[in-house]
Amino acid sequence: MSSCGIYTFGNDYVYNQLIALLNSIEANVATNFPVRIIPYDQRLDKVLPEIRARKQVTFI
């Protein structure tokens, strides 16, 4: 079984870098390419709304 996607760490502290990564993936790979975010901690106030707006991005 082949699994395709990207796993990355993230939270509000690295919000700008995370959004830049997601935008780059959407622009250069595909808008439906799966991305899984592993939260560093519970600081997710800015990240959560952005994740909910993107169908291909989820938390694990």
PDB file of N, CA and C in Angstrom:
ATOM      1  N   MET A   1       0.837  -1.172   0.000  1.00  0.00           N
ATOM      2  CA  MET A   1       0.000   0.000   0.000  1.00  0.00           C
ATOM      3  C   MET A   1       0.885   1.239   0.000  1.00  0.00           C
ATOM      4  N   SER A   2       0.574   2.159  -0.868  1.00  0.00           N
ATOM      5  CA  SER A   2       1.346   3.391  -0.972  1.00  0.00           C
ATOM      6  C   SER A   2       0.563   4.534  -0.346  1.00  0.00           C
ATOM      7  N   SER A   3       1.237   5.313   0.431  1.00  0.00           N
ATOM      8  CA  SER A   3       0.614   6.450   1.085  1.00  0.00           C
ATOM      9  C   SER A   3       1.358   7.709   0.669  1.00  0.00           C
ATOM     10  N   CYS A   4       0.622   8.676   0.211  1.00  0.00           N
ATOM     11  CA  CYS A   4       1.222   9.904  -0.283  1.00  0.00           C
ATOM     12  C   CYS A   4       0.736  11.078   0.562  1.00  0.00           C
ATOM     13  N   GLY A   5       1.628  11.965   0.903  1.00  0.00           N
ATOM     14  CA  GLY A   5       1.251  13.127   1.683  1.00  0.00           C
ATOM     15  C   GLY A   5       2.443  13.672   2.442  1.00  0.00           C
ATOM     16  N   ILE A   6       2.184  14.729   3.176  1.00  0.00           N
ATOM     17  CA  ILE A   6       3.228  15.392   3.954  1.00  0.00           C
ATOM     18  C   ILE A   6       2.776  15.477   5.402  1.00  0.00           C
ATOM     19  N   TYR A   7       3.697  15.175   6.305  1.00  0.00           N
ATOM     20  CA  TYR A   7       3.498  15.369   7.735  1.00  0.00           C
ATOM     21  C   TYR A   7       4.415  16.505   8.156  1.00  0.00           C
ATOM     22  N   THR A   8       3.877  17.439   8.950  1.00  0.00           N
ATOM     23  CA  THR A   8       4.688  18.545   9.435  1.00  0.00           C
ATOM     24  C   THR A   8       4.227  18.935  10.832  1.00  0.00           C
ATOM     25  N   PHE A   9       5.113  19.553  11.572  1.00  0.00           N
ATOM     26  CA  PHE A   9       4.756  20.084  12.876  1.00  0.00           C
ATOM     27  C   PHE A   9       4.217  21.485  12.705  1.00  0.00           C
ATOM     28  N   GLY A  10       3.421  21.946  13.663  1.00  0.00           N
ATOM     29  CA  GLY A  10       2.928  23.311  13.575  1.00  0.00           C
ATOM     30  C   GLY A  10       2.171  23.739  14.813  1.00  0.00           C
ATOM     31  N   ASN A  11       2.116  25.037  15.006  1.00  0.00           N
ATOM     32  CA  ASN A  11       1.291  25.690  16.021  1.00  0.00           C
ATOM     33  C   ASN A  11       1.267  27.183  15.683  1.00  0.00           C
ATOM     34  N   ASP A  12       0.703  28.004  16.564  1.00  0.00           N
ATOM     35  CA  ASP A  12       0.592  29.436  16.276  1.00  0.00           C
ATOM     36  C   ASP A  12       1.949  30.127  16.154  1.00  0.00           C
ATOM     37  N   TYR A  13       2.945  29.611  16.836  1.00  0.00           N
ATOM     38  CA  TYR A  13       4.274  30.230  16.798  1.00  0.00           C
ATOM     39  C   TYR A  13       4.872  30.202  15.392  1.00  0.00           C
ATOM     40  N   VAL A  14       4.606  29.156  14.644  1.00  0.00           N
ATOM     41  CA  VAL A  14       5.136  29.024  13.278  1.00  0.00           C
ATOM     42  C   VAL A  14       4.019  29.178  12.237  1.00  0.00           C
ATOM     43  N   TYR A  15       2.975  29.905  12.596  1.00  0.00           N
ATOM     44  CA  TYR A  15       1.805  30.076  11.741  1.00  0.00           C
ATOM     45  C   TYR A  15       2.179  30.567  10.335  1.00  0.00           C
ATOM     46  N   ASN A  16       2.962  31.614  10.232  1.00  0.00           N
ATOM     47  CA  ASN A  16       3.309  32.174   8.915  1.00  0.00           C
ATOM     48  C   ASN A  16       4.049  31.167   8.045  1.00  0.00           C
ATOM     49  N   GLN A  17       4.973  30.428   8.625  1.00  0.00           N
ATOM     50  CA  GLN A  17       5.704  29.426   7.866  1.00  0.00           C
ATOM     51  C   GLN A  17       4.786  28.274   7.447  1.00  0.00           C
ATOM     52  N   LEU A  18       3.875  27.894   8.319  1.00  0.00           N
ATOM     53  CA  LEU A  18       2.932  26.821   8.010  1.00  0.00           C
ATOM     54  C   LEU A  18       2.021  27.213   6.849  1.00  0.00           C
ATOM     55  N   ILE A  19       1.508  28.429   6.873  1.00  0.00           N
ATOM     56  CA  ILE A  19       0.635  28.901   5.796  1.00  0.00           C
ATOM     57  C   ILE A  19       1.420  29.008   4.492  1.00  0.00           C
ATOM     58  N   ALA A  20       2.656  29.463   4.570  1.00  0.00           N
ATOM     59  CA  ALA A  20       3.489  29.527   3.369  1.00  0.00           C
ATOM     60  C   ALA A  20       3.701  28.129   2.790  1.00  0.00           C
ATOM     61  N   LEU A  21       3.939  27.135   3.637  1.00  0.00           N
ATOM     62  CA  LEU A  21       4.101  25.762   3.178  1.00  0.00           C
ATOM     63  C   LEU A  21       2.823  25.262   2.512  1.00  0.00           C
ATOM     64  N   LEU A  22       1.681  25.472   3.148  1.00  0.00           N
ATOM     65  CA  LEU A  22       0.405  25.022   2.577  1.00  0.00           C
ATOM     66  C   LEU A  22       0.117  25.696   1.243  1.00  0.00           C
ATOM     67  N   ASN A  23       0.362  26.988   1.159  1.00  0.00           N
ATOM     68  CA  ASN A  23       0.156  27.705  -0.102  1.00  0.00           C
ATOM     69  C   ASN A  23       1.087  27.188  -1.196  1.00  0.00           C
ATOM     70  N   SER A  24       2.318  26.900  -0.837  1.00  0.00           N
ATOM     71  CA  SER A  24       3.278  26.382  -1.808  1.00  0.00           C
ATOM     72  C   SER A  24       2.870  25.004  -2.312  1.00  0.00           C
ATOM     73  N   ILE A  25       2.405  24.162  -1.410  1.00  0.00           N
ATOM     74  CA  ILE A  25       1.950  22.825  -1.814  1.00  0.00           C
ATOM     75  C   ILE A  25       0.763  22.951  -2.758  1.00  0.00           C
ATOM     76  N   GLU A  26      -0.180  23.819  -2.434  1.00  0.00           N
ATOM     77  CA  GLU A  26      -1.354  23.997  -3.295  1.00  0.00           C
ATOM     78  C   GLU A  26      -0.966  24.543  -4.667  1.00  0.00           C
ATOM     79  N   ALA A  27      -0.007  25.441  -4.711  1.00  0.00           N
ATOM     80  CA  ALA A  27       0.383  26.063  -5.976  1.00  0.00           C
ATOM     81  C   ALA A  27       1.275  25.164  -6.828  1.00  0.00           C
ATOM     82  N   ASN A  28       2.116  24.360  -6.195  1.00  0.00           N
ATOM     83  CA  ASN A  28       3.124  23.609  -6.946  1.00  0.00           C
ATOM     84  C   ASN A  28       2.880  22.110  -7.053  1.00  0.00           C
ATOM     85  N   VAL A  29       2.006  21.563  -6.215  1.00  0.00           N
ATOM     86  CA  VAL A  29       1.752  20.123  -6.243  1.00  0.00           C
ATOM     87  C   VAL A  29       0.305  19.884  -6.663  1.00  0.00           C
ATOM     88  N   ALA A  30      -0.618  20.139  -5.758  1.00  0.00           N
ATOM     89  CA  ALA A  30      -2.045  19.965  -6.048  1.00  0.00           C
ATOM     90  C   ALA A  30      -2.857  20.553  -4.900  1.00  0.00           C
ATOM     91  N   THR A  31      -4.059  20.986  -5.203  1.00  0.00           N
ATOM     92  CA  THR A  31      -4.907  21.545  -4.150  1.00  0.00           C
ATOM     93  C   THR A  31      -5.501  20.480  -3.251  1.00  0.00           C
ATOM     94  N   ASN A  32      -5.441  19.229  -3.677  1.00  0.00           N
ATOM     95  CA  ASN A  32      -5.993  18.148  -2.851  1.00  0.00           C
ATOM     96  C   ASN A  32      -4.909  17.235  -2.279  1.00  0.00           C
ATOM     97  N   PHE A  33      -3.665  17.672  -2.271  1.00  0.00           N
ATOM     98  CA  PHE A  33      -2.552  16.875  -1.736  1.00  0.00           C
ATOM     99  C   PHE A  33      -2.667  16.822  -0.214  1.00  0.00           C
ATOM    100  N   PRO A  34      -2.715  15.623   0.387  1.00  0.00           N
ATOM    101  CA  PRO A  34      -2.932  15.528   1.830  1.00  0.00           C
ATOM    102  C   PRO A  34      -1.759  16.033   2.664  1.00  0.00           C
ATOM    103  N   VAL A  35      -2.104  16.819   3.670  1.00  0.00           N
ATOM    104  CA  VAL A  35      -1.120  17.340   4.623  1.00  0.00           C
ATOM    105  C   VAL A  35      -1.649  17.047   6.018  1.00  0.00           C
ATOM    106  N   ARG A  36      -0.807  16.484   6.859  1.00  0.00           N
ATOM    107  CA  ARG A  36      -1.157  16.190   8.246  1.00  0.00           C
ATOM    108  C   ARG A  36      -0.282  17.041   9.147  1.00  0.00           C
ATOM    109  N   ILE A  37      -0.905  17.728  10.082  1.00  0.00           N
ATOM    110  CA  ILE A  37      -0.169  18.602  10.995  1.00  0.00           C
ATOM    111  C   ILE A  37      -0.124  17.968  12.373  1.00  0.00           C
ATOM    112  N   ILE A  38       1.078  17.892  12.907  1.00  0.00           N
ATOM    113  CA  ILE A  38       1.298  17.394  14.259  1.00  0.00           C
ATOM    114  C   ILE A  38       1.523  18.631  15.134  1.00  0.00           C
ATOM    115  N   PRO A  39       0.607  18.944  16.043  1.00  0.00           N
ATOM    116  CA  PRO A  39       0.772  20.161  16.851  1.00  0.00           C
ATOM    117  C   PRO A  39       1.914  20.033  17.861  1.00  0.00           C
ATOM    118  N   TYR A  40       2.693  21.114  17.971  1.00  0.00           N
ATOM    119  CA  TYR A  40       3.753  21.170  18.989  1.00  0.00           C
ATOM    120  C   TYR A  40       3.145  21.164  20.385  1.00  0.00           C
ATOM    121  N   ASP A  41       2.087  21.956  20.532  1.00  0.00           N
ATOM    122  CA  ASP A  41       1.446  22.156  21.826  1.00  0.00           C
ATOM    123  C   ASP A  41       0.012  22.612  21.575  1.00  0.00           C
ATOM    124  N   GLN A  42      -0.616  23.204  22.572  1.00  0.00           N
ATOM    125  CA  GLN A  42      -2.023  23.601  22.450  1.00  0.00           C
ATOM    126  C   GLN A  42      -2.231  25.010  21.908  1.00  0.00           C
ATOM    127  N   ARG A  43      -1.168  25.689  21.510  1.00  0.00           N
ATOM    128  CA  ARG A  43      -1.306  27.042  20.945  1.00  0.00           C
ATOM    129  C   ARG A  43      -1.732  26.926  19.482  1.00  0.00           C
ATOM    130  N   LEU A  44      -3.054  26.872  19.250  1.00  0.00           N
ATOM    131  CA  LEU A  44      -3.570  26.626  17.909  1.00  0.00           C
ATOM    132  C   LEU A  44      -4.688  27.593  17.527  1.00  0.00           C
ATOM    133  N   ASP A  45      -4.791  28.728  18.200  1.00  0.00           N
ATOM    134  CA  ASP A  45      -5.882  29.670  17.937  1.00  0.00           C
ATOM    135  C   ASP A  45      -5.885  30.198  16.506  1.00  0.00           C
ATOM    136  N   LYS A  46      -4.730  30.488  15.961  1.00  0.00           N
ATOM    137  CA  LYS A  46      -4.649  30.993  14.581  1.00  0.00           C
ATOM    138  C   LYS A  46      -4.655  29.859  13.561  1.00  0.00           C
ATOM    139  N   VAL A  47      -4.105  28.731  13.925  1.00  0.00           N
ATOM    140  CA  VAL A  47      -3.963  27.610  12.993  1.00  0.00           C
ATOM    141  C   VAL A  47      -5.302  26.908  12.733  1.00  0.00           C
ATOM    142  N   LEU A  48      -6.098  26.708  13.761  1.00  0.00           N
ATOM    143  CA  LEU A  48      -7.341  25.942  13.616  1.00  0.00           C
ATOM    144  C   LEU A  48      -8.282  26.466  12.530  1.00  0.00           C
ATOM    145  N   PRO A  49      -8.582  27.765  12.476  1.00  0.00           N
ATOM    146  CA  PRO A  49      -9.477  28.230  11.407  1.00  0.00           C
ATOM    147  C   PRO A  49      -8.903  27.991  10.011  1.00  0.00           C
ATOM    148  N   GLU A  50      -7.622  28.111   9.883  1.00  0.00           N
ATOM    149  CA  GLU A  50      -6.976  27.889   8.585  1.00  0.00           C
ATOM    150  C   GLU A  50      -7.070  26.419   8.181  1.00  0.00           C
ATOM    151  N   ILE A  51      -6.892  25.532   9.129  1.00  0.00           N
ATOM    152  CA  ILE A  51      -6.971  24.099   8.857  1.00  0.00           C
ATOM    153  C   ILE A  51      -8.390  23.709   8.463  1.00  0.00           C
ATOM    154  N   ARG A  52      -9.360  24.257   9.159  1.00  0.00           N
ATOM    155  CA  ARG A  52     -10.758  23.945   8.855  1.00  0.00           C
ATOM    156  C   ARG A  52     -11.164  24.425   7.468  1.00  0.00           C
ATOM    157  N   ALA A  53     -10.513  25.443   6.961  1.00  0.00           N
ATOM    158  CA  ALA A  53     -10.839  25.986   5.648  1.00  0.00           C
ATOM    159  C   ALA A  53     -10.208  25.193   4.502  1.00  0.00           C
ATOM    160  N   ARG A  54      -9.314  24.281   4.816  1.00  0.00           N
ATOM    161  CA  ARG A  54      -8.617  23.493   3.780  1.00  0.00           C
ATOM    162  C   ARG A  54      -8.958  22.017   3.965  1.00  0.00           C
ATOM    163  N   LYS A  55      -9.676  21.448   3.007  1.00  0.00           N
ATOM    164  CA  LYS A  55     -10.141  20.073   3.123  1.00  0.00           C
ATOM    165  C   LYS A  55      -9.024  19.046   3.184  1.00  0.00           C
ATOM    166  N   GLN A  56      -7.912  19.337   2.562  1.00  0.00           N
ATOM    167  CA  GLN A  56      -6.822  18.359   2.470  1.00  0.00           C
ATOM    168  C   GLN A  56      -5.912  18.371   3.690  1.00  0.00           C
ATOM    169  N   VAL A  57      -6.128  19.300   4.620  1.00  0.00           N
ATOM    170  CA  VAL A  57      -5.253  19.440   5.787  1.00  0.00           C
ATOM    171  C   VAL A  57      -5.996  18.965   7.038  1.00  0.00           C
ATOM    172  N   THR A  58      -5.327  18.119   7.824  1.00  0.00           N
ATOM    173  CA  THR A  58      -5.914  17.611   9.061  1.00  0.00           C
ATOM    174  C   THR A  58      -4.859  17.554  10.150  1.00  0.00           C
ATOM    175  N   PHE A  59      -5.333  17.458  11.383  1.00  0.00           N
ATOM    176  CA  PHE A  59      -4.458  17.219  12.534  1.00  0.00           C
ATOM    177  C   PHE A  59      -4.379  15.725  12.784  1.00  0.00           C
ATOM    178  N   ILE A  60      -3.263  15.294  13.331  1.00  0.00           N
ATOM    179  CA  ILE A  60      -3.192  13.899  13.771  1.00  0.00           C
ATOM    180  C   ILE A  60      -2.919  13.894  15.261  1.00  0.00           C
TER     181      ILE A  60
END
